[in-house]
Amino acid sequence: MKKRIFSGAQPTGQLHIGNYLGALKNWVALQDEYEAFYCIVNLHAITLPQDPSTLRKATLDLARIYLAAGVDPEKSTIFIQSDVAEHAELTWILSCISRMGELERMTQFKDKGKGNTERAGVGLFTYPVLMASDILLYQTDLVPVGQDQKQHLELSRDLAERFNRDFGETFKVPEPYIPKAGASIKSLQDPEKKMSKSDENLNGSIFLLDDPDTVTKKIKRAVTDSGTTIEFDESRPAISNLLSIYQILTENTAEECVAHFEGKGYGHFKTELAEVVVEFLRPFQDRVREFDDETLLSILKPGAEKARSIAADTLRKVYERMGIVG
Ligand code: TRP
């Protein structure tokens, strides 16, 4: 029996190459070895002010991006969170065993709520409970997540253990999956910060749907460190970040990359890097366009049905254990 993995991304903001290299590429690699569930978490996307007219489009566009990246519906289950009502139902149940104190300690709530609990949405506060429901409904073994989501995963484990203790063995306690070669791509404008969807400086990120001109401009404008050589060097995070992008996309070793640019300057390097990124994005964007809405729904509908059959089993057990149904 294959172990089960579950992961998801929110249909907010645009996905960038950091999301691809740090998460999506990994999801694709995992789908042979694991039984994978990849969810588009649109219910998480309404925890901050949102624009209804863009949410539906962003939800389908994110599905297109999963598919274009190589998530294969023959191997993995791809679905939209709101198509499986059990996610919202289990969230209520788990809210009843969550403690205010443990949710108050979540750093993402403190960051996104800007420390203003008077005005922060209750949905933002219980965001990690919804995430726990996503994971626990599927009796998930492993959850591939970035560093920023570790604390939420820890909460999912705590809730699973607490429920099992109080009401009897019901949930599998999930483990984090830490990718072997996890790539953390930094902002092109500030190599101390992660490349981020919510970065206000759009020049910091290369979005997966950027056109070639935009990509080239952003790379030309990327900050570099003082120094002239093209090398991996901890004291020169900007050039190291750019070189990582080059290395992962060309699938060369670090040594090969450094040797390739020996004696070359920043200008030459940036031109070549821009070409590599543009040539990576071109076929990716072609694939994104291939998935029309009809094709997409023919993948997402059976995905949701499969997900739902598993989620419903888990939720029935939960209701029985709690005395809600007989
Ligand atoms: N909170 C995650 C993020 O922002 C997205 C997410 C929602 C998720 N549910 C999940 C990730 C379940 C892994 C498993 O990145």
Short mmCIF file of C-alpha atoms and ligand atoms in Angstrom, two decimals:
data_model
loop_
_atom_site.label_atom_id
_atom_site.label_comp_id
_atom_site.label_asym_id
_atom_site.label_seq_id
_atom_site.Cartn_x
_atom_site.Cartn_y
_atom_site.Cartn_z
CA MET A 1 0.00 0.00 0.00
CA LYS A 2 1.29 3.40 -0.99
CA LYS A 3 1.49 6.04 1.70
CA ARG A 4 -0.85 8.97 1.27
CA ILE A 5 0.24 12.59 0.89
CA PHE A 6 -1.89 15.73 0.91
CA SER A 7 -0.96 19.26 -0.04
CA GLY A 8 -2.67 22.39 -1.24
CA ALA A 9 -2.23 25.97 -2.36
CA GLN A 10 -4.52 28.98 -2.13
CA PRO A 11 -5.97 30.58 -5.27
CA THR A 12 -4.80 34.03 -4.23
CA GLY A 13 -2.14 36.10 -5.92
CA GLN A 14 -0.09 34.75 -8.76
CA LEU A 15 2.15 31.72 -8.46
CA HIS A 16 5.84 32.43 -9.04
CA ILE A 17 8.89 30.33 -9.87
CA GLY A 18 9.62 30.05 -6.13
CA ASN A 19 6.30 28.20 -5.70
CA TYR A 20 7.16 26.01 -8.66
CA LEU A 21 10.71 25.16 -7.62
CA GLY A 22 9.92 24.91 -3.90
CA ALA A 23 6.59 23.04 -4.03
CA LEU A 24 4.98 22.11 -7.36
CA LYS A 25 8.07 20.45 -8.82
CA ASN A 26 8.22 18.37 -5.69
CA TRP A 27 4.52 17.42 -5.86
CA VAL A 28 5.12 16.10 -9.36
CA ALA A 29 8.10 14.05 -8.22
CA LEU A 30 6.10 12.52 -5.36
CA GLN A 31 3.11 11.29 -7.34
CA ASP A 32 4.66 7.97 -8.41
CA GLU A 33 5.74 6.88 -4.98
CA TYR A 34 2.70 8.14 -3.04
CA GLU A 35 -1.04 8.27 -3.34
CA ALA A 36 -1.28 12.02 -3.70
CA PHE A 37 -4.13 14.47 -3.08
CA TYR A 38 -3.55 17.99 -4.35
CA CYS A 39 -6.20 20.48 -3.36
CA ILE A 40 -7.04 24.02 -4.46
CA VAL A 41 -7.95 25.52 -1.10
CA ASN A 42 -10.47 28.18 -2.10
CA LEU A 43 -12.10 28.27 1.35
CA HIS A 44 -8.78 29.39 2.80
CA ALA A 45 -8.69 32.16 0.20
CA ILE A 46 -11.63 34.01 1.80
CA THR A 47 -9.94 34.48 5.17
CA LEU A 48 -8.63 37.85 4.00
CA PRO A 49 -10.67 40.46 2.09
CA GLN A 50 -11.18 39.10 -1.43
CA ASP A 51 -12.80 39.94 -4.72
CA PRO A 52 -15.55 37.43 -5.61
CA SER A 53 -15.30 38.11 -9.33
CA THR A 54 -11.66 37.03 -9.40
CA LEU A 55 -11.84 34.11 -6.96
CA ARG A 56 -13.60 31.65 -9.28
CA LYS A 57 -11.20 32.44 -12.13
CA ALA A 58 -8.18 32.20 -9.83
CA THR A 59 -9.43 28.82 -8.59
CA LEU A 60 -9.61 27.34 -12.09
CA ASP A 61 -6.35 29.01 -13.11
CA LEU A 62 -4.60 27.38 -10.19
CA ALA A 63 -5.88 23.97 -11.33
CA ARG A 64 -4.43 24.76 -14.78
CA ILE A 65 -1.10 25.56 -13.18
CA TYR A 66 -1.03 22.27 -11.21
CA LEU A 67 -1.69 20.39 -14.45
CA ALA A 68 0.78 22.39 -16.54
CA ALA A 69 3.44 21.75 -13.90
CA GLY A 70 2.95 18.03 -14.44
CA VAL A 71 0.53 16.94 -11.74
CA ASP A 72 -1.07 14.00 -13.54
CA PRO A 73 -4.76 13.33 -12.93
CA GLU A 74 -4.17 9.66 -13.81
CA LYS A 75 -1.88 9.38 -10.82
CA SER A 76 -2.99 12.07 -8.37
CA THR A 77 -6.34 13.34 -7.14
CA ILE A 78 -6.75 17.03 -7.97
CA PHE A 79 -9.80 18.79 -6.55
CA ILE A 80 -11.30 22.03 -5.29
CA GLN A 81 -11.73 22.20 -1.52
CA SER A 82 -15.27 23.61 -1.59
CA ASP A 83 -16.44 20.70 -3.80
CA VAL A 84 -16.03 18.45 -0.76
CA ALA A 85 -18.34 19.87 1.91
CA GLU A 86 -16.79 17.63 4.56
CA HIS A 87 -13.86 20.08 4.86
CA ALA A 88 -16.17 22.76 6.26
CA GLU A 89 -18.07 20.25 8.43
CA LEU A 90 -14.99 18.78 10.06
CA THR A 91 -13.70 22.30 10.68
CA TRP A 92 -16.65 22.94 12.98
CA ILE A 93 -16.03 19.73 14.91
CA LEU A 94 -12.30 20.41 15.28
CA SER A 95 -13.00 24.03 16.29
CA CYS A 96 -14.80 22.59 19.30
CA ILE A 97 -11.67 20.81 20.49
CA SER A 98 -9.24 23.63 19.57
CA ARG A 99 -8.15 26.10 22.18
CA MET A 100 -8.05 29.86 21.76
CA GLY A 101 -4.57 29.86 23.27
CA GLU A 102 -3.05 27.50 20.75
CA LEU A 103 -4.55 29.39 17.81
CA GLU A 104 -3.37 32.70 19.26
CA ARG A 105 0.17 31.36 19.13
CA MET A 106 0.09 30.80 15.35
CA THR A 107 2.62 33.17 13.84
CA GLN A 108 0.77 33.42 10.52
CA PHE A 109 -2.31 34.73 12.34
CA LYS A 110 -0.19 37.30 14.12
CA ASP A 111 1.43 38.35 10.83
CA LYS A 112 -1.64 38.41 8.61
CA GLY A 113 -3.89 39.80 11.33
CA LYS A 114 -1.23 42.48 11.88
CA GLY A 115 -1.51 41.87 15.61
CA ASN A 116 -4.94 43.52 15.69
CA THR A 117 -7.21 40.86 17.20
CA GLU A 118 -10.04 43.36 17.51
CA ARG A 119 -10.33 43.67 13.74
CA ALA A 120 -8.88 40.36 12.46
CA GLY A 121 -11.42 37.97 10.94
CA VAL A 122 -12.49 34.88 12.88
CA GLY A 123 -11.84 32.87 9.70
CA LEU A 124 -8.25 34.04 9.71
CA PHE A 125 -8.02 32.91 13.32
CA THR A 126 -9.41 29.43 12.59
CA TYR A 127 -7.54 29.07 9.27
CA PRO A 128 -5.26 26.39 10.76
CA VAL A 129 -8.29 24.35 11.89
CA LEU A 130 -9.56 24.26 8.30
CA MET A 131 -6.09 23.19 7.23
CA ALA A 132 -6.11 20.42 9.85
CA SER A 133 -9.46 19.24 8.45
CA ASP A 134 -7.99 19.11 4.94
CA ILE A 135 -5.23 16.86 6.14
CA LEU A 136 -7.06 14.68 8.68
CA LEU A 137 -10.08 13.86 6.49
CA TYR A 138 -7.82 11.81 4.21
CA GLN A 139 -5.96 9.87 6.93
CA THR A 140 -2.86 11.47 5.46
CA ASP A 141 0.57 9.99 6.20
CA LEU A 142 2.73 12.83 4.95
CA VAL A 143 2.27 16.52 4.22
CA PRO A 144 4.76 18.29 1.95
CA VAL A 145 4.90 21.86 3.26
CA GLY A 146 7.35 24.70 3.44
CA GLN A 147 8.92 25.97 6.62
CA ASP A 148 6.21 28.63 7.04
CA GLN A 149 3.49 25.96 7.41
CA LYS A 150 5.27 23.72 9.92
CA GLN A 151 3.50 25.28 12.88
CA HIS A 152 0.12 24.66 11.28
CA LEU A 153 1.03 21.04 10.68
CA GLU A 154 2.08 20.69 14.29
CA LEU A 155 -1.40 21.92 15.29
CA SER A 156 -2.99 19.33 12.97
CA ARG A 157 -1.02 16.64 14.77
CA ASP A 158 -2.07 17.98 18.19
CA LEU A 159 -5.75 18.04 17.18
CA ALA A 160 -5.58 14.49 15.79
CA GLU A 161 -3.96 13.20 18.96
CA ARG A 162 -6.41 15.05 21.21
CA PHE A 163 -9.43 13.74 19.31
CA ASN A 164 -8.07 10.18 19.33
CA ARG A 165 -7.44 10.40 23.05
CA ASP A 166 -10.82 11.87 23.96
CA PHE A 167 -13.09 9.99 21.55
CA GLY A 168 -11.15 6.91 20.44
CA GLU A 169 -8.71 6.17 17.63
CA THR A 170 -10.05 8.00 14.56
CA PHE A 171 -7.37 9.99 12.78
CA LYS A 172 -3.95 9.12 11.49
CA VAL A 173 -1.40 11.56 12.93
CA PRO A 174 0.32 13.16 9.90
CA GLU A 175 4.05 13.76 9.55
CA PRO A 176 5.69 16.66 7.73
CA TYR A 177 7.45 15.74 4.51
CA ILE A 178 10.67 17.65 4.12
CA PRO A 179 11.92 17.51 0.54
CA LYS A 180 15.45 16.21 0.13
CA ALA A 181 16.60 19.14 -1.96
CA GLY A 182 14.15 21.80 -0.89
CA ALA A 183 14.70 24.96 -2.87
CA SER A 184 13.93 28.17 -1.08
CA ILE A 185 13.99 30.86 -3.73
CA LYS A 186 14.40 34.41 -2.47
CA SER A 187 13.05 37.74 -3.70
CA LEU A 188 14.99 39.24 -6.61
CA GLN A 189 14.81 42.59 -4.82
CA ASP A 190 15.70 41.41 -1.32
CA PRO A 191 17.57 38.12 -1.03
CA GLU A 192 16.93 38.06 2.72
CA LYS A 193 13.21 37.47 2.08
CA LYS A 194 11.46 34.53 0.45
CA MET A 195 9.99 35.14 -3.00
CA SER A 196 6.40 35.76 -1.95
CA LYS A 197 2.97 36.00 -3.56
CA SER A 198 2.06 38.81 -1.20
CA ASP A 199 5.20 40.89 -1.83
CA GLU A 200 4.12 44.39 -2.80
CA ASN A 201 7.22 44.81 -4.94
CA LEU A 202 6.26 42.85 -8.07
CA ASN A 203 9.85 43.05 -9.33
CA GLY A 204 10.85 40.67 -6.55
CA SER A 205 9.03 37.69 -8.09
CA ILE A 206 9.00 36.00 -11.47
CA PHE A 207 5.43 34.86 -11.95
CA LEU A 208 4.72 31.66 -13.84
CA LEU A 209 2.55 33.61 -16.26
CA ASP A 210 4.99 36.53 -16.87
CA ASP A 211 5.77 37.22 -20.54
CA PRO A 212 9.38 37.03 -21.81
CA ASP A 213 9.94 40.82 -21.74
CA THR A 214 8.80 41.10 -18.16
CA VAL A 215 10.99 38.18 -17.09
CA THR A 216 14.03 39.68 -18.78
CA LYS A 217 13.42 43.10 -17.21
CA LYS A 218 12.98 41.65 -13.73
CA ILE A 219 16.20 39.66 -13.99
CA LYS A 220 18.11 42.69 -15.29
CA ARG A 221 16.80 44.70 -12.33
CA ALA A 222 17.54 42.00 -9.76
CA VAL A 223 19.82 43.22 -6.99
CA THR A 224 23.33 41.78 -6.92
CA ASP A 225 26.02 41.85 -4.26
CA SER A 226 29.29 43.65 -4.40
CA GLY A 227 31.86 41.39 -6.03
CA THR A 228 32.22 40.28 -9.61
CA THR A 229 32.41 36.50 -9.75
CA ILE A 230 29.44 34.19 -10.28
CA GLU A 231 29.64 31.81 -7.33
CA PHE A 232 27.65 30.27 -4.50
CA ASP A 233 28.75 32.22 -1.47
CA GLU A 234 26.79 32.63 1.77
CA SER A 235 28.04 36.16 2.17
CA ARG A 236 26.59 37.02 -1.27
CA PRO A 237 22.96 35.90 -1.03
CA ALA A 238 21.73 37.79 -4.11
CA ILE A 239 24.04 36.15 -6.64
CA SER A 240 23.68 32.79 -4.89
CA ASN A 241 19.91 33.01 -5.26
CA LEU A 242 20.12 33.81 -8.98
CA LEU A 243 22.59 31.00 -9.48
CA SER A 244 20.27 28.56 -7.66
CA ILE A 245 17.46 29.42 -10.06
CA TYR A 246 19.84 28.78 -12.95
CA GLN A 247 21.05 25.54 -11.43
CA ILE A 248 17.64 24.04 -10.75
CA LEU A 249 16.22 24.96 -14.14
CA THR A 250 19.21 23.65 -16.08
CA GLU A 251 19.55 20.62 -13.78
CA ASN A 252 23.32 21.03 -13.65
CA THR A 253 25.44 20.55 -10.55
CA ALA A 254 26.57 23.59 -8.57
CA GLU A 255 30.16 23.01 -9.75
CA GLU A 256 29.10 22.86 -13.39
CA CYS A 257 27.25 26.16 -13.07
CA VAL A 258 30.16 27.91 -11.42
CA ALA A 259 32.59 26.53 -14.04
CA HIS A 260 30.26 27.64 -16.83
CA PHE A 261 30.33 31.26 -15.66
CA GLU A 262 34.01 31.46 -14.76
CA GLY A 263 35.51 34.67 -16.06
CA LYS A 264 32.05 36.02 -16.97
CA GLY A 265 30.47 39.12 -15.46
CA TYR A 266 27.04 39.85 -13.96
CA GLY A 267 25.68 41.24 -17.24
CA HIS A 268 26.51 38.11 -19.19
CA PHE A 269 25.15 35.88 -16.42
CA LYS A 270 21.85 37.75 -16.20
CA THR A 271 21.32 37.54 -19.95
CA GLU A 272 21.83 33.79 -19.88
CA LEU A 273 19.67 33.33 -16.82
CA ALA A 274 16.85 35.29 -18.44
CA GLU A 275 17.05 33.02 -21.50
CA VAL A 276 16.88 29.91 -19.35
CA VAL A 277 13.85 31.18 -17.41
CA VAL A 278 12.06 32.31 -20.59
CA GLU A 279 12.68 28.94 -22.26
CA PHE A 280 11.36 27.16 -19.17
CA LEU A 281 8.22 29.29 -19.00
CA ARG A 282 7.37 29.12 -22.70
CA PRO A 283 6.25 25.44 -22.84
CA PHE A 284 4.79 25.75 -19.34
CA GLN A 285 2.55 28.62 -20.44
CA ASP A 286 1.59 26.73 -23.61
CA ARG A 287 0.39 23.87 -21.42
CA VAL A 288 -1.55 26.24 -19.16
CA ARG A 289 -3.46 27.47 -22.22
CA GLU A 290 -4.27 23.93 -23.35
CA PHE A 291 -6.65 23.31 -20.46
CA ASP A 292 -9.98 24.89 -21.34
CA ASP A 293 -12.71 25.06 -18.70
CA GLU A 294 -14.43 21.93 -19.99
CA THR A 295 -11.29 19.80 -19.83
CA LEU A 296 -10.59 21.20 -16.42
CA LEU A 297 -14.01 20.31 -15.03
CA SER A 298 -13.68 16.81 -16.49
CA ILE A 299 -10.66 16.41 -14.21
CA LEU A 300 -11.86 18.29 -11.13
CA LYS A 301 -15.27 16.62 -10.90
CA PRO A 302 -14.05 13.01 -10.63
CA GLY A 303 -11.25 14.32 -8.41
CA ALA A 304 -13.82 15.73 -5.98
CA GLU A 305 -15.88 12.52 -6.10
CA LYS A 306 -12.91 10.38 -5.20
CA ALA A 307 -11.88 12.78 -2.43
CA ARG A 308 -15.42 12.93 -1.13
CA SER A 309 -15.79 9.17 -0.74
CA ILE A 310 -12.77 9.10 1.58
CA ALA A 311 -13.68 12.30 3.42
CA ALA A 312 -17.23 11.07 4.03
CA ASP A 313 -15.95 7.85 5.63
CA THR A 314 -13.77 9.79 8.03
CA LEU A 315 -16.50 12.29 8.89
CA ARG A 316 -19.03 9.52 9.57
CA LYS A 317 -16.62 7.95 12.04
CA VAL A 318 -16.09 11.33 13.70
CA TYR A 319 -19.85 11.88 14.10
CA GLU A 320 -20.29 8.40 15.53
CA ARG A 321 -17.45 8.78 17.99
CA MET A 322 -18.89 12.08 19.21
CA GLY A 323 -22.42 10.81 19.61
CA ILE A 324 -23.81 13.02 16.87
CA VAL A 325 -25.12 10.08 14.87
CA GLY A 326 -25.98 6.64 16.23
N1 TRP B 1 -1.87 26.90 4.38
C1 TRP B 1 -1.19 26.38 3.23
C2 TRP B 1 -0.34 27.48 2.61
O1 TRP B 1 -0.65 28.64 2.73
C3 TRP B 1 -2.15 25.85 2.20
C4 TRP B 1 -2.88 24.65 2.70
C5 TRP B 1 -4.19 24.58 3.05
C6 TRP B 1 -2.31 23.37 2.89
N2 TRP B 1 -4.50 23.33 3.43
C7 TRP B 1 -3.39 22.54 3.37
C8 TRP B 1 -1.04 22.82 2.72
C9 TRP B 1 -3.18 21.22 3.69
C10 TRP B 1 -0.85 21.49 3.05
C11 TRP B 1 -1.91 20.69 3.53
O2 TRP B 1 0.65 27.19 1.96
#
